[in-house]
Amino acid sequence: MTMSDDNGVVHHVAMLPSAGMGHLTPFLRLATFFLNHNIKVTLITPHPTHTPSESQLLSRFQSSFPQVNQINFNVESSLSTQSPNSHIAIPYFQMIDDIRTFAAKALSHLLSSLSPPLSFFVFDYFMLSSVLSITQSLSLPNYVLFTSSASFFALFSYFSTLPSSLSEHETVEIQGIPPIPISSISPYLLAPNSIFKKVFIEDSSQITKFDGFFINTFEALEHQLLEAVNAGKVLPGMPPLLPFGPFVPCEFEKEGDQWRKPLKWLDDQPRGSVVFANFGSTTEFGWDQIREIADGLVRSGIRFLLVVKDKKYFNEDDKKEEAGLEEVLGYELVDRVRDKGLVMKEWVYQSGILSHEAIGGFLSHCGWNSIVEAAWNGVPIFGWPQRGDQKMNAEVVERSGWGTWNKNWGWIGERLVTGEEIGDAIKVFMNNESFKIKASKIKVAARKARSVGGDCEVTLHKLFQK
Ligand code: UDP
Ligand code: UDP
């Protein structure tokens, strides 16, 4: 059955995610929420995807929901035509650019040809300005899925009004929200001539022209931020910021039988005893840093599950390759980790791991999806933010008391964080009882927001009443 209003009109939503697992995953989770509420979904995705993980995830989604109208569009990049088979050879920013070009060229025709007519269109905040004129010319309600925290949204929405020489200040003061230390803002957003900064200014100056922003957060996690934005304190005339979180991990995300492997190991570990270390889909540490992390976890004396991704290199056929675990860690370290740890050098099903009762803490890069997944499972976080929005996300966790982060570890590659530092930090973190209590409370609130009649459903009903 498909959701329809009192006049029998079927609700139909089209969605356009951006590249990267951190963008695709929340889109598919939101799509699942719509589908579970009998809303028809059209999903528009670039082909080839940025990474093989994305295309695998998409095909599992398609098998689970054959009723979804899935439309692929070719990414006509100079790079992809040069090496059509080399899946991951298209650099990230090129890919984003290609999606924007596609939007400008083909989206208008595509959206207007969909049947039944769309109730609204949801797209990624990475393509804000490129899509606005299209939805406006079609008089189509436009909603943006902002794939980060409300905290980062506040900075984003205010960005075009900030002074240009930000780096001379110590903090950014925005009305209604806690001051943001300049050191927590990505250098990419501060550098005078950065492309990022230019796009942020351009996009944020358009913000009041949208019908609303969807966000993967919930009241108990970011009450103050949601309140400040929606009361117009951050920016007058702001469209509604609609919390649809926490986005819930879905069945189709599990890959074959592979995802069970770490869970089998966890089954043999005592309750709450293991720290899980994983740094998202794009963080690629150098080998020296990976060795310090493994060494630090051994030193902490705590049981651990570590997932490593190193810098890939190109082979003679122009394909990206990875080294084996022994090569990265060295045989001695491989030997030392065996006692208390499991190290994996592959994609793992993170949500499954976080839901295992043996997990007692999460050493995380603070990608927003990872934070919300930890909240959903009541797992305290030790943040080690690497880039982008991650320091601001780490602050959200610290402010609500279910984790902490070390402000001196720098952005990715800025300095080598030693095994000693990591070991000491993890030992103290895993013994902090207050984090555990607060994390359990966040979990209860997260589940409540997603329950029948909870905040997410209330938000959905308000949306369609409009
Ligand atoms: N993820 C996963 N296995 C991995 C690495 C990442 O399942 O080995 C998932 C993780 O659960 C999350 C997403 O990929 O849903 C990463 O998004 P996040 O916003 O945390 O970080 P990003 O990868 O965008 O930096
Ligand atoms: N990047 C990011 N978020 C993402 C994906 C990539 O911040 O979701 C970063 C990426 O890790 C790198 C930069 O953007 O530091 C530029 O990426 P590049 O064009 O080199 O793409 P790659 O082929 O390395 O993924």
Short mmCIF file of N, CA and C in Angstrom, two decimals, residues 154-309:
data_model
loop_
_atom_site.label_atom_id
_atom_site.label_comp_id
_atom_site.label_asym_id
_atom_site.label_seq_id
_atom_site.Cartn_x
_atom_site.Cartn_y
_atom_site.Cartn_z
N ALA A 154 24.52 24.72 11.68
CA ALA A 154 24.44 26.11 12.14
C ALA A 154 25.60 26.93 11.56
N LEU A 155 26.79 26.35 11.58
CA LEU A 155 27.94 27.06 10.99
C LEU A 155 27.73 27.27 9.49
N PHE A 156 27.30 26.20 8.83
CA PHE A 156 27.06 26.26 7.38
C PHE A 156 26.05 27.35 7.03
N SER A 157 24.94 27.38 7.77
CA SER A 157 23.88 28.31 7.40
C SER A 157 24.30 29.77 7.62
N TYR A 158 25.23 29.95 8.54
CA TYR A 158 25.65 31.31 8.91
C TYR A 158 26.87 31.76 8.10
N PHE A 159 27.40 30.83 7.31
CA PHE A 159 28.73 31.01 6.74
C PHE A 159 28.89 32.26 5.87
N SER A 160 27.88 32.56 5.06
CA SER A 160 28.06 33.69 4.13
C SER A 160 28.06 35.04 4.85
N THR A 161 27.62 35.05 6.11
CA THR A 161 27.61 36.32 6.85
C THR A 161 28.85 36.50 7.73
N LEU A 162 29.73 35.50 7.73
CA LEU A 162 30.93 35.59 8.58
C LEU A 162 31.97 36.52 7.95
N PRO A 163 32.82 37.13 8.79
CA PRO A 163 33.90 37.95 8.22
C PRO A 163 34.85 37.06 7.42
N SER A 164 35.48 37.62 6.38
CA SER A 164 36.29 36.78 5.49
C SER A 164 37.60 36.33 6.13
N SER A 165 38.11 37.12 7.08
CA SER A 165 39.39 36.76 7.68
C SER A 165 39.18 36.03 9.00
N LEU A 166 38.49 34.91 8.93
CA LEU A 166 38.12 34.18 10.13
C LEU A 166 39.31 33.75 10.98
N SER A 167 40.40 33.35 10.29
CA SER A 167 41.50 32.73 11.04
C SER A 167 42.16 33.68 12.03
N GLU A 168 41.85 34.99 11.94
CA GLU A 168 42.40 35.93 12.92
C GLU A 168 41.66 35.87 14.26
N HIS A 169 40.49 35.23 14.28
CA HIS A 169 39.70 35.16 15.51
C HIS A 169 39.97 33.85 16.25
N GLU A 170 39.56 33.82 17.54
CA GLU A 170 39.72 32.57 18.29
C GLU A 170 38.49 31.70 18.23
N THR A 171 37.35 32.37 18.19
CA THR A 171 36.10 31.61 18.12
C THR A 171 35.14 32.29 17.13
N VAL A 172 34.18 31.51 16.66
CA VAL A 172 33.08 32.08 15.89
C VAL A 172 31.88 32.15 16.84
N GLU A 173 31.32 33.34 16.97
CA GLU A 173 30.18 33.51 17.86
C GLU A 173 28.90 33.60 17.03
N ILE A 174 28.02 32.65 17.22
CA ILE A 174 26.74 32.68 16.53
C ILE A 174 25.65 32.66 17.60
N GLN A 175 24.67 33.55 17.43
CA GLN A 175 23.65 33.69 18.46
C GLN A 175 22.89 32.39 18.72
N GLY A 176 22.71 32.06 20.00
CA GLY A 176 21.88 30.90 20.36
C GLY A 176 22.63 29.59 20.47
N ILE A 177 23.89 29.57 20.01
CA ILE A 177 24.63 28.31 20.07
C ILE A 177 26.00 28.51 20.73
N PRO A 178 26.60 27.43 21.24
CA PRO A 178 27.91 27.59 21.90
C PRO A 178 28.95 28.13 20.92
N PRO A 179 29.90 28.95 21.41
CA PRO A 179 30.96 29.48 20.52
C PRO A 179 31.72 28.33 19.87
N ILE A 180 32.13 28.53 18.60
CA ILE A 180 32.86 27.48 17.89
C ILE A 180 34.33 27.88 17.83
N PRO A 181 35.22 27.09 18.46
CA PRO A 181 36.65 27.42 18.36
C PRO A 181 37.11 27.36 16.90
N ILE A 182 37.90 28.35 16.48
CA ILE A 182 38.41 28.35 15.10
C ILE A 182 39.18 27.06 14.82
N SER A 183 39.85 26.55 15.88
CA SER A 183 40.65 25.34 15.68
C SER A 183 39.79 24.12 15.35
N SER A 184 38.47 24.23 15.55
CA SER A 184 37.59 23.12 15.20
C SER A 184 37.04 23.23 13.79
N ILE A 185 37.34 24.34 13.12
CA ILE A 185 36.83 24.51 11.75
C ILE A 185 37.91 24.05 10.76
N SER A 186 37.50 23.24 9.80
CA SER A 186 38.44 22.67 8.83
C SER A 186 39.28 23.75 8.15
N PRO A 187 40.59 23.54 8.07
CA PRO A 187 41.45 24.50 7.36
C PRO A 187 40.95 24.78 5.94
N TYR A 188 40.28 23.79 5.35
CA TYR A 188 39.72 23.99 4.00
C TYR A 188 38.69 25.11 3.96
N LEU A 189 38.02 25.33 5.10
CA LEU A 189 37.00 26.38 5.14
C LEU A 189 37.58 27.74 5.52
N LEU A 190 38.84 27.72 5.97
CA LEU A 190 39.46 28.97 6.43
C LEU A 190 40.40 29.56 5.39
N ALA A 191 41.03 28.69 4.59
CA ALA A 191 42.01 29.17 3.62
C ALA A 191 41.37 30.17 2.67
N PRO A 192 42.07 31.30 2.42
CA PRO A 192 41.47 32.40 1.66
C PRO A 192 40.93 31.99 0.28
N ASN A 193 41.67 31.15 -0.44
CA ASN A 193 41.23 30.87 -1.81
C ASN A 193 40.66 29.47 -2.00
N SER A 194 40.22 28.85 -0.90
CA SER A 194 39.80 27.46 -1.05
C SER A 194 38.47 27.34 -1.78
N ILE A 195 38.37 26.29 -2.58
CA ILE A 195 37.15 26.00 -3.34
C ILE A 195 35.99 25.72 -2.38
N PHE A 196 36.33 24.96 -1.32
CA PHE A 196 35.36 24.62 -0.29
C PHE A 196 34.68 25.87 0.27
N LYS A 197 35.54 26.83 0.61
CA LYS A 197 35.06 28.07 1.22
C LYS A 197 34.13 28.80 0.24
N LYS A 198 34.54 28.81 -1.02
CA LYS A 198 33.76 29.50 -2.05
C LYS A 198 32.37 28.85 -2.17
N VAL A 199 32.36 27.53 -2.24
CA VAL A 199 31.09 26.81 -2.38
C VAL A 199 30.21 27.02 -1.14
N PHE A 200 30.84 26.98 0.04
CA PHE A 200 30.09 27.19 1.27
C PHE A 200 29.43 28.57 1.30
N ILE A 201 30.17 29.58 0.87
CA ILE A 201 29.63 30.95 0.88
C ILE A 201 28.47 31.05 -0.12
N GLU A 202 28.73 30.50 -1.31
CA GLU A 202 27.73 30.54 -2.38
C GLU A 202 26.44 29.84 -1.93
N ASP A 203 26.61 28.62 -1.41
CA ASP A 203 25.46 27.81 -1.04
C ASP A 203 24.71 28.38 0.16
N SER A 204 25.46 28.82 1.17
CA SER A 204 24.77 29.26 2.38
C SER A 204 24.03 30.57 2.14
N SER A 205 24.46 31.34 1.14
CA SER A 205 23.73 32.58 0.88
C SER A 205 22.35 32.31 0.26
N GLN A 206 22.11 31.07 -0.18
CA GLN A 206 20.83 30.71 -0.81
C GLN A 206 19.87 30.04 0.18
N ILE A 207 20.34 29.86 1.40
CA ILE A 207 19.69 28.91 2.30
C ILE A 207 18.21 29.18 2.57
N THR A 208 17.84 30.47 2.58
CA THR A 208 16.44 30.76 2.91
C THR A 208 15.50 30.46 1.74
N LYS A 209 16.06 30.09 0.59
CA LYS A 209 15.20 29.81 -0.57
C LYS A 209 14.71 28.36 -0.61
N PHE A 210 15.10 27.57 0.38
CA PHE A 210 14.69 26.16 0.37
C PHE A 210 13.45 25.96 1.25
N ASP A 211 12.73 24.86 0.99
CA ASP A 211 11.55 24.58 1.79
C ASP A 211 11.90 23.99 3.14
N GLY A 212 13.04 23.34 3.22
CA GLY A 212 13.44 22.79 4.51
C GLY A 212 14.68 21.92 4.39
N PHE A 213 15.24 21.61 5.54
CA PHE A 213 16.43 20.76 5.61
C PHE A 213 16.13 19.56 6.49
N PHE A 214 16.39 18.36 5.97
CA PHE A 214 16.27 17.15 6.78
C PHE A 214 17.63 16.91 7.42
N ILE A 215 17.59 16.38 8.64
CA ILE A 215 18.86 16.14 9.30
C ILE A 215 18.76 14.89 10.18
N ASN A 216 19.89 14.15 10.19
CA ASN A 216 19.95 12.90 10.96
C ASN A 216 20.38 13.20 12.39
N THR A 217 19.46 13.83 13.13
CA THR A 217 19.75 14.08 14.54
C THR A 217 18.44 13.98 15.31
N PHE A 218 18.49 14.12 16.63
CA PHE A 218 17.26 14.07 17.42
C PHE A 218 17.40 14.96 18.64
N GLU A 219 16.26 15.29 19.23
CA GLU A 219 16.21 16.28 20.32
C GLU A 219 17.23 16.01 21.42
N ALA A 220 17.28 14.77 21.92
CA ALA A 220 18.15 14.49 23.07
C ALA A 220 19.62 14.68 22.72
N LEU A 221 19.95 14.60 21.44
CA LEU A 221 21.35 14.72 21.03
C LEU A 221 21.73 16.18 20.78
N GLU A 222 20.82 16.96 20.16
CA GLU A 222 21.19 18.33 19.78
C GLU A 222 20.04 19.32 20.02
N HIS A 223 19.46 19.21 21.20
CA HIS A 223 18.30 20.06 21.50
C HIS A 223 18.58 21.56 21.29
N GLN A 224 19.69 22.02 21.89
CA GLN A 224 19.97 23.47 21.86
C GLN A 224 20.14 23.98 20.42
N LEU A 225 20.83 23.18 19.61
CA LEU A 225 21.09 23.58 18.23
C LEU A 225 19.80 23.61 17.42
N LEU A 226 18.98 22.58 17.57
CA LEU A 226 17.72 22.51 16.81
C LEU A 226 16.82 23.68 17.19
N GLU A 227 16.81 23.95 18.48
CA GLU A 227 15.95 25.02 18.99
C GLU A 227 16.41 26.38 18.43
N ALA A 228 17.73 26.60 18.50
CA ALA A 228 18.27 27.89 18.06
C ALA A 228 18.04 28.12 16.55
N VAL A 229 18.27 27.08 15.76
CA VAL A 229 18.09 27.22 14.32
C VAL A 229 16.62 27.46 14.00
N ASN A 230 15.76 26.63 14.58
CA ASN A 230 14.33 26.72 14.24
C ASN A 230 13.63 27.95 14.81
N ALA A 231 14.23 28.55 15.84
CA ALA A 231 13.64 29.79 16.38
C ALA A 231 14.15 31.01 15.60
N GLY A 232 14.99 30.77 14.58
CA GLY A 232 15.50 31.88 13.78
C GLY A 232 16.59 32.68 14.48
N LYS A 233 17.17 32.10 15.56
CA LYS A 233 18.22 32.84 16.28
C LYS A 233 19.51 32.87 15.46
N VAL A 234 19.82 31.75 14.81
CA VAL A 234 21.06 31.65 14.04
C VAL A 234 20.97 32.53 12.80
N LEU A 235 19.83 32.43 12.12
CA LEU A 235 19.62 33.21 10.90
C LEU A 235 18.12 33.47 10.78
N PRO A 236 17.72 34.75 10.67
CA PRO A 236 16.30 35.02 10.52
C PRO A 236 15.80 34.49 9.17
N GLY A 237 14.55 34.03 9.15
CA GLY A 237 13.97 33.57 7.89
C GLY A 237 14.41 32.18 7.48
N MET A 238 15.02 31.47 8.43
CA MET A 238 15.52 30.12 8.15
C MET A 238 14.38 29.15 7.89
N PRO A 239 14.46 28.34 6.81
CA PRO A 239 13.45 27.29 6.63
C PRO A 239 13.60 26.24 7.74
N PRO A 240 12.56 25.41 7.95
CA PRO A 240 12.63 24.48 9.08
C PRO A 240 13.76 23.46 8.93
N LEU A 241 14.40 23.17 10.05
CA LEU A 241 15.40 22.11 10.13
C LEU A 241 14.69 20.92 10.76
N LEU A 242 14.45 19.89 9.97
CA LEU A 242 13.57 18.80 10.39
C LEU A 242 14.35 17.56 10.82
N PRO A 243 14.37 17.28 12.14
CA PRO A 243 15.14 16.14 12.62
C PRO A 243 14.43 14.83 12.32
N PHE A 244 15.03 14.01 11.47
CA PHE A 244 14.48 12.69 11.14
C PHE A 244 15.31 11.58 11.78
N GLY A 245 16.20 11.98 12.68
CA GLY A 245 17.10 10.98 13.24
C GLY A 245 16.57 10.37 14.52
N PRO A 246 17.25 9.37 15.03
CA PRO A 246 18.41 8.76 14.40
C PRO A 246 18.03 7.88 13.21
N PHE A 247 18.80 7.99 12.10
CA PHE A 247 18.59 7.08 10.99
C PHE A 247 19.00 5.69 11.45
N VAL A 248 18.15 4.72 11.15
CA VAL A 248 18.37 3.39 11.69
C VAL A 248 19.05 2.50 10.64
N PRO A 249 20.12 1.79 11.05
CA PRO A 249 20.78 0.85 10.14
C PRO A 249 19.77 -0.19 9.64
N CYS A 250 19.91 -0.59 8.37
CA CYS A 250 18.91 -1.45 7.75
C CYS A 250 19.47 -2.83 7.42
N GLU A 251 18.58 -3.77 7.29
CA GLU A 251 18.92 -5.16 6.98
C GLU A 251 19.78 -5.27 5.70
N PHE A 252 19.42 -4.51 4.66
CA PHE A 252 20.11 -4.66 3.38
C PHE A 252 21.58 -4.23 3.44
N GLU A 253 21.98 -3.56 4.53
CA GLU A 253 23.37 -3.10 4.63
C GLU A 253 24.33 -4.26 4.90
N LYS A 254 23.79 -5.39 5.38
CA LYS A 254 24.65 -6.55 5.67
C LYS A 254 25.05 -7.22 4.37
N GLU A 255 26.34 -7.54 4.27
CA GLU A 255 26.85 -8.09 3.02
C GLU A 255 27.11 -9.58 3.17
N GLY A 256 26.41 -10.40 2.42
CA GLY A 256 26.61 -11.86 2.42
C GLY A 256 26.72 -12.40 3.83
N ASP A 257 27.79 -13.18 4.08
CA ASP A 257 28.02 -13.72 5.41
C ASP A 257 29.20 -13.06 6.09
N GLN A 258 29.88 -12.24 5.28
CA GLN A 258 31.12 -11.58 5.71
C GLN A 258 30.97 -10.80 7.01
N TRP A 259 29.82 -10.17 7.17
CA TRP A 259 29.62 -9.27 8.32
C TRP A 259 29.64 -10.01 9.66
N ARG A 260 29.47 -11.34 9.59
CA ARG A 260 29.42 -12.10 10.85
C ARG A 260 30.80 -12.30 11.48
N LYS A 261 31.85 -12.18 10.64
CA LYS A 261 33.19 -12.56 11.10
C LYS A 261 33.62 -11.86 12.40
N PRO A 262 33.61 -10.51 12.45
CA PRO A 262 34.02 -9.88 13.72
C PRO A 262 33.06 -10.18 14.86
N LEU A 263 31.79 -10.41 14.53
CA LEU A 263 30.81 -10.67 15.59
C LEU A 263 31.11 -11.99 16.28
N LYS A 264 31.61 -12.95 15.50
CA LYS A 264 31.98 -14.26 16.09
C LYS A 264 33.08 -14.06 17.13
N TRP A 265 34.06 -13.23 16.77
CA TRP A 265 35.16 -12.95 17.71
C TRP A 265 34.60 -12.22 18.95
N LEU A 266 33.70 -11.28 18.72
CA LEU A 266 33.13 -10.52 19.84
C LEU A 266 32.33 -11.41 20.78
N ASP A 267 31.70 -12.46 20.23
CA ASP A 267 30.91 -13.37 21.06
C ASP A 267 31.75 -13.96 22.21
N ASP A 268 33.05 -14.07 21.99
CA ASP A 268 33.91 -14.68 23.01
C ASP A 268 34.49 -13.65 23.99
N GLN A 269 34.13 -12.39 23.86
CA GLN A 269 34.68 -11.35 24.74
C GLN A 269 33.64 -10.95 25.79
N PRO A 270 34.12 -10.61 27.01
CA PRO A 270 33.17 -10.20 28.06
C PRO A 270 32.37 -8.95 27.67
N ARG A 271 31.20 -8.83 28.27
CA ARG A 271 30.30 -7.70 28.03
C ARG A 271 31.00 -6.35 28.28
N GLY A 272 30.88 -5.44 27.34
CA GLY A 272 31.41 -4.07 27.51
C GLY A 272 32.93 -3.98 27.60
N SER A 273 33.65 -5.04 27.22
CA SER A 273 35.10 -5.05 27.46
C SER A 273 35.93 -4.53 26.28
N VAL A 274 35.31 -4.41 25.10
CA VAL A 274 36.10 -4.16 23.89
C VAL A 274 35.98 -2.71 23.41
N VAL A 275 37.11 -2.10 23.05
CA VAL A 275 37.04 -0.81 22.37
C VAL A 275 37.13 -1.09 20.87
N PHE A 276 36.21 -0.48 20.13
CA PHE A 276 36.14 -0.65 18.68
C PHE A 276 36.76 0.58 18.04
N ALA A 277 37.78 0.39 17.20
CA ALA A 277 38.44 1.53 16.54
C ALA A 277 38.21 1.46 15.04
N ASN A 278 37.49 2.45 14.53
CA ASN A 278 37.24 2.50 13.09
C ASN A 278 37.10 3.96 12.69
N PHE A 279 37.57 4.32 11.51
CA PHE A 279 37.69 5.73 11.16
C PHE A 279 36.95 6.11 9.88
N GLY A 280 35.84 5.41 9.63
CA GLY A 280 34.98 5.81 8.52
C GLY A 280 35.43 5.26 7.18
N SER A 281 34.78 5.75 6.15
CA SER A 281 35.00 5.17 4.82
C SER A 281 36.13 5.85 4.05
N THR A 282 36.58 7.02 4.49
CA THR A 282 37.58 7.72 3.66
C THR A 282 38.90 8.01 4.36
N THR A 283 38.97 7.82 5.69
CA THR A 283 40.22 8.13 6.38
C THR A 283 41.29 7.11 6.00
N GLU A 284 42.37 7.56 5.40
CA GLU A 284 43.45 6.65 5.04
C GLU A 284 44.72 7.11 5.74
N PHE A 285 45.07 6.42 6.83
CA PHE A 285 46.29 6.78 7.57
C PHE A 285 47.52 6.25 6.86
N GLY A 286 48.65 6.91 7.11
CA GLY A 286 49.93 6.35 6.67
C GLY A 286 50.26 5.15 7.54
N TRP A 287 51.19 4.30 7.07
CA TRP A 287 51.53 3.08 7.81
C TRP A 287 52.10 3.39 9.20
N ASP A 288 52.87 4.48 9.31
CA ASP A 288 53.46 4.80 10.62
C ASP A 288 52.37 5.09 11.65
N GLN A 289 51.32 5.82 11.20
CA GLN A 289 50.24 6.13 12.14
C GLN A 289 49.44 4.87 12.49
N ILE A 290 49.23 4.01 11.51
CA ILE A 290 48.49 2.77 11.79
C ILE A 290 49.24 1.93 12.82
N ARG A 291 50.57 1.89 12.69
CA ARG A 291 51.36 1.11 13.66
C ARG A 291 51.25 1.70 15.06
N GLU A 292 51.23 3.03 15.15
CA GLU A 292 51.09 3.67 16.47
C GLU A 292 49.72 3.35 17.08
N ILE A 293 48.70 3.32 16.24
CA ILE A 293 47.35 3.02 16.75
C ILE A 293 47.33 1.59 17.31
N ALA A 294 47.85 0.63 16.53
CA ALA A 294 47.84 -0.76 16.98
C ALA A 294 48.68 -0.90 18.26
N ASP A 295 49.83 -0.24 18.26
CA ASP A 295 50.70 -0.28 19.44
C ASP A 295 49.98 0.32 20.65
N GLY A 296 49.30 1.44 20.43
CA GLY A 296 48.58 2.10 21.52
C GLY A 296 47.48 1.22 22.10
N LEU A 297 46.76 0.55 21.23
CA LEU A 297 45.68 -0.31 21.71
C LEU A 297 46.25 -1.47 22.53
N VAL A 298 47.37 -2.02 22.09
CA VAL A 298 48.02 -3.09 22.86
C VAL A 298 48.42 -2.53 24.23
N ARG A 299 49.07 -1.37 24.23
CA ARG A 299 49.52 -0.75 25.49
C ARG A 299 48.36 -0.50 26.46
N SER A 300 47.18 -0.14 25.93
CA SER A 300 46.06 0.22 26.82
C SER A 300 45.66 -0.95 27.71
N GLY A 301 45.97 -2.16 27.27
CA GLY A 301 45.59 -3.34 28.05
C GLY A 301 44.13 -3.71 27.89
N ILE A 302 43.41 -2.93 27.08
CA ILE A 302 41.99 -3.16 26.85
C ILE A 302 41.85 -4.06 25.61
N ARG A 303 40.83 -4.91 25.61
CA ARG A 303 40.58 -5.70 24.38
C ARG A 303 40.14 -4.76 23.27
N PHE A 304 40.48 -5.08 22.04
CA PHE A 304 40.13 -4.14 20.97
C PHE A 304 39.85 -4.82 19.64
N LEU A 305 39.01 -4.14 18.86
CA LEU A 305 38.75 -4.53 17.48
C LEU A 305 39.13 -3.32 16.62
N LEU A 306 40.17 -3.49 15.83
CA LEU A 306 40.69 -2.35 15.05
C LEU A 306 40.48 -2.60 13.56
N VAL A 307 39.92 -1.61 12.88
CA VAL A 307 39.77 -1.69 11.42
C VAL A 307 40.73 -0.67 10.81
N VAL A 308 41.61 -1.13 9.93
CA VAL A 308 42.54 -0.18 9.32
C VAL A 308 42.31 -0.07 7.82
N LYS A 309 42.48 1.15 7.35
CA LYS A 309 42.49 1.38 5.90
C LYS A 309 43.72 2.22 5.63
#
